[in-house]
XYZ file of C-alpha atoms in Angstrom:
229
model
C 41.662 -85.166 139.746
C 41.691 -85.786 136.059
C 43.020 -89.397 136.896
C 40.485 -89.814 139.459
C 37.754 -88.824 137.015
C 38.584 -91.066 134.317
C 40.716 -94.037 135.568
C 39.047 -97.014 137.038
C 40.600 -100.019 138.974
C 39.709 -102.467 136.094
C 42.045 -100.400 133.881
C 44.945 -102.083 135.671
C 43.793 -105.419 134.280
C 45.005 -104.941 130.717
C 48.154 -103.506 131.973
C 48.702 -106.563 134.045
C 47.916 -108.735 130.987
C 50.527 -106.869 129.038
C 53.101 -107.603 131.628
C 52.125 -111.188 131.670
C 52.352 -111.339 127.832
C 55.903 -109.723 128.029
C 56.993 -112.406 130.541
C 55.665 -115.154 128.398
C 57.430 -113.566 125.240
C 60.747 -113.373 127.175
C 60.294 -116.949 128.202
C 59.760 -118.187 124.773
C 62.362 -115.911 123.180
C 65.061 -118.713 123.296
C 63.188 -121.035 120.944
C 61.266 -118.504 118.655
C 63.067 -115.059 119.144
C 61.511 -113.255 116.175
C 57.888 -114.610 116.706
C 58.082 -113.715 120.495
C 59.170 -110.201 119.865
C 56.590 -109.552 117.074
C 53.695 -111.021 119.174
C 54.781 -109.026 122.405
C 54.881 -105.815 120.527
C 51.557 -106.334 118.887
C 49.979 -107.260 122.235
C 51.295 -104.407 124.058
C 50.167 -101.940 121.246
C 46.606 -103.283 121.119
C 46.474 -103.169 124.984
C 47.907 -99.656 125.017
C 45.292 -98.584 122.432
C 42.481 -100.154 124.318
C 43.601 -98.216 127.486
C 43.894 -94.916 125.630
C 40.486 -95.295 123.856
C 38.655 -96.313 127.040
C 39.917 -93.207 128.968
C 39.063 -90.932 126.082
C 35.651 -92.357 125.898
C 35.037 -91.712 129.631
C 36.412 -88.079 129.245
C 33.968 -87.347 126.246
C 31.010 -88.801 128.328
C 32.104 -86.826 131.403
C 32.313 -83.586 129.360
C 29.010 -84.281 127.800
C 27.348 -84.684 131.084
C 29.096 -81.595 132.354
C 27.847 -79.548 129.671
C 24.360 -80.731 130.281
C 24.478 -79.948 134.038
C 26.185 -76.543 133.262
C 23.367 -75.691 130.842
C 20.811 -76.640 133.502
C 22.508 -74.361 135.955
C 22.589 -71.535 133.447
C 18.903 -71.971 132.955
C 18.129 -71.903 136.691
C 20.333 -68.905 136.976
C 18.455 -67.063 134.184
C 15.015 -68.041 135.258
C 15.299 -67.695 139.026
C 18.157 -65.092 139.359
C 17.577 -63.133 136.111
C 21.147 -64.155 134.994
C 22.809 -62.560 138.131
C 26.489 -62.660 137.842
C 26.984 -63.044 141.669
C 25.722 -66.755 141.592
C 27.775 -70.000 141.419
C 26.372 -73.346 141.109
C 28.222 -76.508 142.078
C 27.354 -80.320 142.100
C 29.343 -82.043 144.769
C 29.742 -85.857 144.628
C 31.653 -88.297 146.944
C 35.397 -88.156 145.897
C 36.921 -91.118 144.007
C 38.877 -93.170 146.358
C 37.797 -91.193 149.391
C 33.972 -91.661 149.769
C 33.953 -90.036 153.096
C 34.566 -86.481 151.403
C 32.443 -84.793 148.689
C 34.249 -82.545 146.251
C 33.088 -80.404 143.363
C 32.389 -82.286 140.138
C 30.654 -79.824 138.069
C 30.454 -75.962 138.538
C 28.865 -73.228 136.551
C 29.551 -69.497 137.038
C 28.632 -66.808 134.452
C 31.392 -66.086 132.385
C 33.526 -68.950 133.523
C 34.905 -71.877 131.661
C 33.520 -75.344 131.207
C 31.965 -76.901 134.196
C 34.610 -79.552 134.643
C 37.541 -77.031 134.492
C 35.789 -74.762 137.091
C 35.405 -77.682 139.277
C 38.865 -78.923 138.939
C 40.309 -75.620 139.992
C 38.689 -76.001 143.511
C 40.349 -77.648 146.318
C 37.212 -77.728 148.448
C 36.170 -80.875 150.328
C 33.762 -81.688 153.046
C 33.046 -84.561 155.243
C 29.370 -85.456 156.161
C 27.902 -82.735 158.479
C 30.736 -80.467 157.920
C 29.767 -76.972 156.773
C 26.731 -76.249 154.765
C 27.506 -78.586 152.097
C 28.295 -81.475 154.452
C 25.023 -80.756 156.356
C 23.167 -81.084 153.079
C 24.935 -84.330 152.470
C 24.030 -85.596 155.935
C 20.270 -84.363 155.358
C 20.085 -85.496 151.846
C 16.528 -85.746 150.472
C 14.950 -83.890 153.321
C 14.918 -80.167 152.552
C 16.902 -77.114 151.037
C 19.338 -75.597 153.576
C 19.599 -71.938 153.493
C 22.166 -70.062 155.383
C 23.421 -66.520 155.438
C 26.777 -65.128 156.444
C 28.101 -61.812 157.596
C 30.399 -59.586 155.504
C 34.047 -60.515 156.150
C 36.728 -57.797 156.129
C 39.575 -60.209 155.801
C 40.179 -63.866 154.812
C 41.559 -64.441 158.333
C 38.207 -63.345 159.659
C 36.406 -65.608 157.091
C 38.563 -68.647 158.069
C 38.066 -68.127 161.888
C 34.189 -67.978 161.304
C 34.206 -71.152 159.129
C 36.391 -73.022 161.790
C 34.616 -71.854 164.927
C 30.978 -71.458 163.866
C 30.631 -73.812 160.699
C 32.784 -76.663 162.382
C 34.967 -77.091 159.165
C 38.419 -78.586 159.719
C 41.089 -75.955 159.588
C 43.098 -77.635 156.752
C 39.904 -77.687 154.685
C 39.220 -74.120 155.418
C 42.572 -73.044 154.269
C 41.961 -74.573 150.997
C 38.751 -72.517 150.306
C 38.998 -70.091 147.598
C 38.966 -66.205 148.010
C 35.499 -66.362 146.078
C 34.000 -67.786 149.294
C 35.097 -64.747 151.426
C 32.476 -62.651 149.521
C 29.692 -65.203 149.716
C 26.777 -64.081 151.828
C 24.205 -66.800 151.366
C 24.462 -70.510 150.482
C 21.546 -72.772 149.318
C 22.285 -76.530 149.352
C 20.497 -79.649 148.749
C 21.326 -83.348 148.788
C 20.026 -85.759 146.204
C 19.126 -89.344 146.870
C 18.390 -91.985 144.433
C 15.573 -94.710 144.584
C 17.716 -96.816 146.890
C 18.158 -93.936 149.258
C 21.875 -93.593 148.285
C 23.097 -90.004 148.148
C 23.841 -89.134 144.515
C 25.320 -85.638 145.225
C 24.892 -82.255 146.614
C 23.906 -79.060 144.729
C 25.253 -75.873 146.335
C 24.430 -72.371 145.309
C 26.731 -69.545 146.525
C 25.244 -66.221 146.330
C 27.487 -63.021 146.758
C 24.622 -60.664 147.926
C 23.012 -60.217 151.186
C 19.875 -62.360 151.720
C 16.767 -61.624 153.758
C 13.791 -63.686 154.471
C 10.195 -62.160 153.623
C 6.795 -63.278 154.150
C 6.631 -64.677 150.622
C 10.119 -65.976 150.176
C 13.735 -64.733 150.260
C 14.846 -61.306 148.984
C 18.219 -60.098 147.813
C 19.172 -56.771 146.001
C 19.656 -57.138 142.327
C 23.029 -55.847 140.911
C 21.318 -52.378 140.185
C 20.263 -52.225 143.993
C 16.607 -52.795 143.482
C 15.054 -55.570 145.711
C 14.564 -59.063 144.080
C 12.122 -61.516 145.626
C 12.276 -65.274 144.833
């Protein structure tokens, strides 16, 4: 996933140019061997340095964005859920090279690591319309989707429910983490840009029972008292 995040197809162009320069240097080696070798080495070093610096710059930019998104998720968790440790926020985006799937890009969980590392540990992936996250992708820009789930006694029970009821592919269900077994509610919303292109899906996993009231949704706080939002 690291390569998918920070490498782009145009990065191949300098590499191709380096191979072309090497070919030209080899071709001119018979007439000017020393000059051909020196120029070839210099060109390869410059191209290699350009490649490394480009990737590092993208990594730094991606990390900065992740920190901003993580801070936003932490703020929402503090303001809306009083810093509840049973929440997990994830921003899904279309997968690089596989735009028919969305995958975690940034993820925040109280006490977890940085948003990129949290997301990279996940093997979750959804097609459009598949599961709650896929449904939010299919209905991006329309409304927030809220779903509740029963308490699962085993992971097998959880997997059967997701395959039969949530219509998620078996191979995708098998890659879902143990964390999801204890999730009892999911809030999800798909964001769209000015050109109506889906930018991503924000998903909130809540490991607590959720019930709907006349004024909103209620779930017990960690100490057992009701909390209404």
